[in-house]
Amino acid sequence: MRYTPHTADDKRRMLREIGLDSVEELFEQVPRSLRERARIRLPDGLSEPAVLRRLASLAARNGAASGWSFFLGGGSYHHAIPGAVDAIVSRSEFATSYTPYQPEVSQGTLQALFEFQTLVCQLTGMEAANAGVYDGASAAAEAVLMSRRVQPAGRRRVLVSRALHPQYRQVIATYLANLEGLRLEEVGYDASGVTDVAQLADRLGDDALCAVVGYPNFFGAVENLEPLRAACERAGAQLISVTTEPLALGLLKPPGEFGVPIAVGEGQSLGVPMAFGGPGFGFFATQKKFIRSLPGRLVGETVDVEGRRGFVLTLATREQHIRREKATSNICTSQTLCALAATVYLSLLGRSGLRRLAEINLSRAHRAEALLAARAGLRRRFSAPFFNEFVVQSRDPEALMRRCAEHKIVPGIPLGRWYPELADAVLVCVTEMNEGEEIEKLATIAAA
Amino acid sequence: MPPSPPPEAPGRDRQPLIFETGSPGRSAFSWPEEPSLAAEVLPAGLVRADIPGFPEMGELEVLRHFTRLSQRNFGIETNFYPLGSCTMKYNPKVNEAAARLPGFALAHPLAPAALVQGAMELLYELERALAEIGGMDAVSLQPSAGAQGELTGLMVIRAYLKERGDPRRKVIVPDTAHGTNPASSTLCGYEVVQIPSNEEGVIDAPAVEKAMSEDVAALMVTNPNTLGLFEKHIEAAAAAVHARGGLVYLDGANLNALMGIAKPGDMGVDVLHMNLHKTFATPHGGGGPGAGPVAVKRFLADYLPVPRVEKQDGMFRWVEDCPKSIGRVRSFFGNFGVLVRAYAYILALGADGLEEASRMALLNANYVRKKLEGHYSLAYEQPCMHECVFTDRLQHRHGVTTLDIAKRLLDYGFHPPTIYFPLVVSGALMIEPTETETPETLDAFVAAMIAIAEEAKNTPEVVKNAPHTTPVRRLDEARAARRPILRWEPPRQGGGENAG
């Protein structure tokens, strides 16, 4: 099928206007040697029902579609998404618009992003936020780059907690590998499952740039940011908090209240489907004094010639548009539609709903943890407080995975692939989507 | 005639912020009560007191708020949107239905591979289709956007040269490049060397040869370039780069002009990124999400980001152990939901449809170019590819600028073209109609442009003060940058709204 509307008559008339006989004459500037080899070797196009059939058959081969129970988190979370969210993000005025370069006809996107920036500030307890970046992992890498822009030049060591999401650590490493002089070092976690404060304090020094920790961290454990921030501050380094499960901030003390200078994370939990890991969006918040060093897109309030309030993209001079080789980042997208989904989602939950949902997640996860320990002997590996994810010990995680799979259950994520010392550990996640019966069944089968 | 609404009524001219509406205690969240364990399991010092200022609204209230906001937006389903270099084509609805299939939308990225074979097959097939369209050998779908694709592609080049023991420090970027090109080069640790295009608006091999040295890692070129012109000397330019050990990077943002007409892989290109939200018809979403896959020639395949998807005995599996890889550039596998849409688009069109798309993109652009010739000054005389660039030279003599023309187009119901870009053209108006528009739409747009050219002569004030009919009129961008207000804050006691 085709999405081009041109009839044979249309083509003839248009070519006549241009003064040509064939469409081929339009690309005569392309060397013949290239044109001769340009034929695309792909099958013919399909009808719309055939396209859907093909995609539906691929989709059907994914376990999610066929009655499986998942206890998977690790940076991507299954939460209920109110129908109102998709109704709004499906509106073509939002979905099919471009970056709001013409503010007079983009107030919808711009105001929504201004509201989004405000919600991120409220959620994180920070003073300023951008309009979103690609994902949580690249947000973490951009946070390190921003730290480099605002910190004195001599600081070259970037300390990363081993309890930070392993993929986020990999992305930070990739970004830093190309920049001269920055060195990445890992800081271990303690027996309770949080970043080892004493080790961090030891490793900090007057050449440390920043320290990056998860909040909650990859093990689901809630770090106490207070001593971490204090240790960083004593050494003149910046603490960067990274949140992969922002729903936790409905209940936990926000990074801003700990005095954290840069708080970033992944926003998928807030009204965006998991979609096999993307798209979601990265959020990025900081203190007011750093707004000119923020990466990515920013929306600001202003007035029009008649004095009416309006919104525009602003402070773009930091960006790739002007002084291009001096740009603070090359980010050219803000995952706007996903940020819009989060704005609608958070507006629906509101002040009380967000907290209640966070409490439901925490409470179900804790009941599940108790049940797994009591009935299946799967004990917690760490003792730190947790939100909706926790690590359990299992003698043989692979066997546990296999046994559960027979009953269409995925009990969690075996951690051995990233943590050799945790080869006997599984990360279990419980959200409001995991019903009581499902949890009972998991405990029963895990016990078998 | 109905009475005019009071000036403060919400609606077309005014929509309060979500923080200024609602009422304490209101929420659209509904879930059965469950006893909370929070007080028992969390130390008090880790619990937040409240979220001051957070919205408190009912469901219909929220829907009305955002529906009204949507009505203050242009999308391509509401208005013609000929943004040059942005490729605003129709986004087929079947793609949306495909991306929302529960098997895709609810797939967890860390589920065991045996449970996500359908998603992995889609990624595998899409990689192969994109490689074929680009004339390249291997593809990574991981980058989240074109600019992240650029960064990834440059990192691949850097890793390859380093491995060869030949680290280099510079990247050559023509003055007609996309703005992200120099920014990506800098972020990858390279020094940018700019070269000029010639009087025809394209780069020639001698200019590249002159800038080329043993310290240049890559030539980063956009083809067709941002003037809408095919870089016809690209093969010679690539040869000049290769002769001195450099690589050729092609910014594929304009690939919509090339499908079935010329393959980057045949031009001597070593690395290419593609913007799926342009050429492959996924919605731009007001600025994302997009996807920026990177395609490379075989000798660079080992350097692509991990993980790679491989097929073995009919099963798809992830391969993480790639010692030469640059690593990972984002979490999981990329913007999968966008990739599903692009795959559906490629399936629907097939080879013939993709080729026809590019041909009609060229036809539409050249049609607009021909019809506006004489009314607006062309930046370059020769036929264009999928976009054409005019300037405001003819209107400037009446005091009317490109910005004024763009704003006046809004009154006529059209989204303006890209303006003041490329930077090498003074007062540029870069028009890209794309292939999904009918000639009638193009005629209406041309008529509006000609009417504005007339107004510029006869009633220039009307153009200079445009727009007149939009929900807000020209906005004070200088004020927004000088005194940044980036968030709402609760009104202070005793008045004074939203102090920044």
PDB file of N, CA and C in Angstrom, chain B residues 9-38:
ATOM      1  N   ALA B   9     -12.023  33.980  30.688  1.00  0.00           N
ATOM      2  CA  ALA B   9     -12.584  32.631  30.522  1.00  0.00           C
ATOM      3  C   ALA B   9     -11.573  31.705  29.875  1.00  0.00           C
ATOM      4  N   PRO B  10     -11.485  30.438  30.373  1.00  0.00           N
ATOM      5  CA  PRO B  10     -10.598  29.509  29.707  1.00  0.00           C
ATOM      6  C   PRO B  10     -11.111  29.229  28.298  1.00  0.00           C
ATOM      7  N   GLY B  11     -10.257  28.789  27.434  1.00  0.00           N
ATOM      8  CA  GLY B  11     -10.680  28.515  26.072  1.00  0.00           C
ATOM      9  C   GLY B  11      -9.550  28.805  25.132  1.00  0.00           C
ATOM     10  N   ARG B  12      -9.909  29.308  23.976  1.00  0.00           N
ATOM     11  CA  ARG B  12      -8.916  29.474  22.941  1.00  0.00           C
ATOM     12  C   ARG B  12      -7.790  30.431  23.345  1.00  0.00           C
ATOM     13  N   ASP B  13      -8.163  31.532  23.986  1.00  0.00           N
ATOM     14  CA  ASP B  13      -7.164  32.544  24.289  1.00  0.00           C
ATOM     15  C   ASP B  13      -6.462  32.327  25.618  1.00  0.00           C
ATOM     16  N   ARG B  14      -6.985  31.453  26.429  1.00  0.00           N
ATOM     17  CA  ARG B  14      -6.390  31.338  27.751  1.00  0.00           C
ATOM     18  C   ARG B  14      -6.699  29.973  28.329  1.00  0.00           C
ATOM     19  N   GLN B  15      -5.697  29.295  28.802  1.00  0.00           N
ATOM     20  CA  GLN B  15      -5.919  28.038  29.500  1.00  0.00           C
ATOM     21  C   GLN B  15      -5.017  28.062  30.725  1.00  0.00           C
ATOM     22  N   PRO B  16      -5.626  28.106  31.918  1.00  0.00           N
ATOM     23  CA  PRO B  16      -4.802  28.196  33.131  1.00  0.00           C
ATOM     24  C   PRO B  16      -3.856  27.005  33.233  1.00  0.00           C
ATOM     25  N   LEU B  17      -2.823  27.139  34.017  1.00  0.00           N
ATOM     26  CA  LEU B  17      -1.943  26.003  34.289  1.00  0.00           C
ATOM     27  C   LEU B  17      -2.686  24.992  35.159  1.00  0.00           C
ATOM     28  N   ILE B  18      -2.288  23.727  35.069  1.00  0.00           N
ATOM     29  CA  ILE B  18      -2.963  22.711  35.908  1.00  0.00           C
ATOM     30  C   ILE B  18      -2.856  23.059  37.385  1.00  0.00           C
ATOM     31  N   PHE B  19      -1.822  23.787  37.739  1.00  0.00           N
ATOM     32  CA  PHE B  19      -1.623  24.129  39.156  1.00  0.00           C
ATOM     33  C   PHE B  19      -2.576  25.224  39.615  1.00  0.00           C
ATOM     34  N   GLU B  20      -3.197  25.887  38.637  1.00  0.00           N
ATOM     35  CA  GLU B  20      -4.099  26.995  38.974  1.00  0.00           C
ATOM     36  C   GLU B  20      -5.559  26.560  38.955  1.00  0.00           C
ATOM     37  N   THR B  21      -5.786  25.258  38.672  1.00  0.00           N
ATOM     38  CA  THR B  21      -7.167  24.770  38.634  1.00  0.00           C
ATOM     39  C   THR B  21      -7.312  23.654  39.671  1.00  0.00           C
ATOM     40  N   GLY B  22      -8.437  22.985  39.663  1.00  0.00           N
ATOM     41  CA  GLY B  22      -8.646  21.906  40.624  1.00  0.00           C
ATOM     42  C   GLY B  22      -9.004  22.422  42.003  1.00  0.00           C
ATOM     43  N   SER B  23      -9.081  21.491  42.943  1.00  0.00           N
ATOM     44  CA  SER B  23      -9.498  21.865  44.293  1.00  0.00           C
ATOM     45  C   SER B  23      -8.887  20.882  45.283  1.00  0.00           C
ATOM     46  N   PRO B  24      -8.455  21.352  46.463  1.00  0.00           N
ATOM     47  CA  PRO B  24      -7.798  20.456  47.429  1.00  0.00           C
ATOM     48  C   PRO B  24      -8.630  19.210  47.709  1.00  0.00           C
ATOM     49  N   GLY B  25      -7.980  18.048  47.663  1.00  0.00           N
ATOM     50  CA  GLY B  25      -8.663  16.794  47.973  1.00  0.00           C
ATOM     51  C   GLY B  25      -9.143  16.055  46.746  1.00  0.00           C
ATOM     52  N   ARG B  26      -9.138  16.718  45.588  1.00  0.00           N
ATOM     53  CA  ARG B  26      -9.644  16.078  44.379  1.00  0.00           C
ATOM     54  C   ARG B  26      -8.558  15.190  43.761  1.00  0.00           C
ATOM     55  N   SER B  27      -8.988  14.037  43.180  1.00  0.00           N
ATOM     56  CA  SER B  27      -8.039  13.160  42.506  1.00  0.00           C
ATOM     57  C   SER B  27      -8.805  12.242  41.577  1.00  0.00           C
ATOM     58  N   ALA B  28      -8.205  11.868  40.468  1.00  0.00           N
ATOM     59  CA  ALA B  28      -8.841  10.910  39.566  1.00  0.00           C
ATOM     60  C   ALA B  28      -8.358   9.494  39.864  1.00  0.00           C
ATOM     61  N   PHE B  29      -7.524   9.332  40.871  1.00  0.00           N
ATOM     62  CA  PHE B  29      -6.982   8.013  41.197  1.00  0.00           C
ATOM     63  C   PHE B  29      -8.005   7.206  41.967  1.00  0.00           C
ATOM     64  N   SER B  30      -8.231   5.991  41.509  1.00  0.00           N
ATOM     65  CA  SER B  30      -9.238   5.165  42.160  1.00  0.00           C
ATOM     66  C   SER B  30      -8.694   3.755  42.276  1.00  0.00           C
ATOM     67  N   TRP B  31      -8.588   3.260  43.481  1.00  0.00           N
ATOM     68  CA  TRP B  31      -8.037   1.937  43.726  1.00  0.00           C
ATOM     69  C   TRP B  31      -8.593   1.470  45.062  1.00  0.00           C
ATOM     70  N   PRO B  32      -8.900   0.185  45.190  1.00  0.00           N
ATOM     71  CA  PRO B  32      -9.418  -0.268  46.488  1.00  0.00           C
ATOM     72  C   PRO B  32      -8.432   0.046  47.618  1.00  0.00           C
ATOM     73  N   GLU B  33      -8.975   0.342  48.763  1.00  0.00           N
ATOM     74  CA  GLU B  33      -8.132   0.632  49.934  1.00  0.00           C
ATOM     75  C   GLU B  33      -7.266  -0.581  50.272  1.00  0.00           C
ATOM     76  N   GLU B  34      -6.028  -0.349  50.588  1.00  0.00           N
ATOM     77  CA  GLU B  34      -5.148  -1.405  51.083  1.00  0.00           C
ATOM     78  C   GLU B  34      -4.381  -0.827  52.249  1.00  0.00           C
ATOM     79  N   PRO B  35      -4.255  -1.606  53.348  1.00  0.00           N
ATOM     80  CA  PRO B  35      -3.510  -1.062  54.490  1.00  0.00           C
ATOM     81  C   PRO B  35      -2.070  -0.771  54.077  1.00  0.00           C
ATOM     82  N   SER B  36      -1.549   0.339  54.526  1.00  0.00           N
ATOM     83  CA  SER B  36      -0.190   0.726  54.168  1.00  0.00           C
ATOM     84  C   SER B  36       0.814   0.286  55.228  1.00  0.00           C
ATOM     85  N   LEU B  37       1.920  -0.242  54.759  1.00  0.00           N
ATOM     86  CA  LEU B  37       2.987  -0.654  55.674  1.00  0.00           C
ATOM     87  C   LEU B  37       4.080   0.399  55.778  1.00  0.00           C
ATOM     88  N   ALA B  38       3.861   1.543  55.094  1.00  0.00           N
ATOM     89  CA  ALA B  38       4.940   2.529  54.976  1.00  0.00           C
ATOM     90  C   ALA B  38       5.509   2.922  56.342  1.00  0.00           C
TER      91      ALA B  38
END
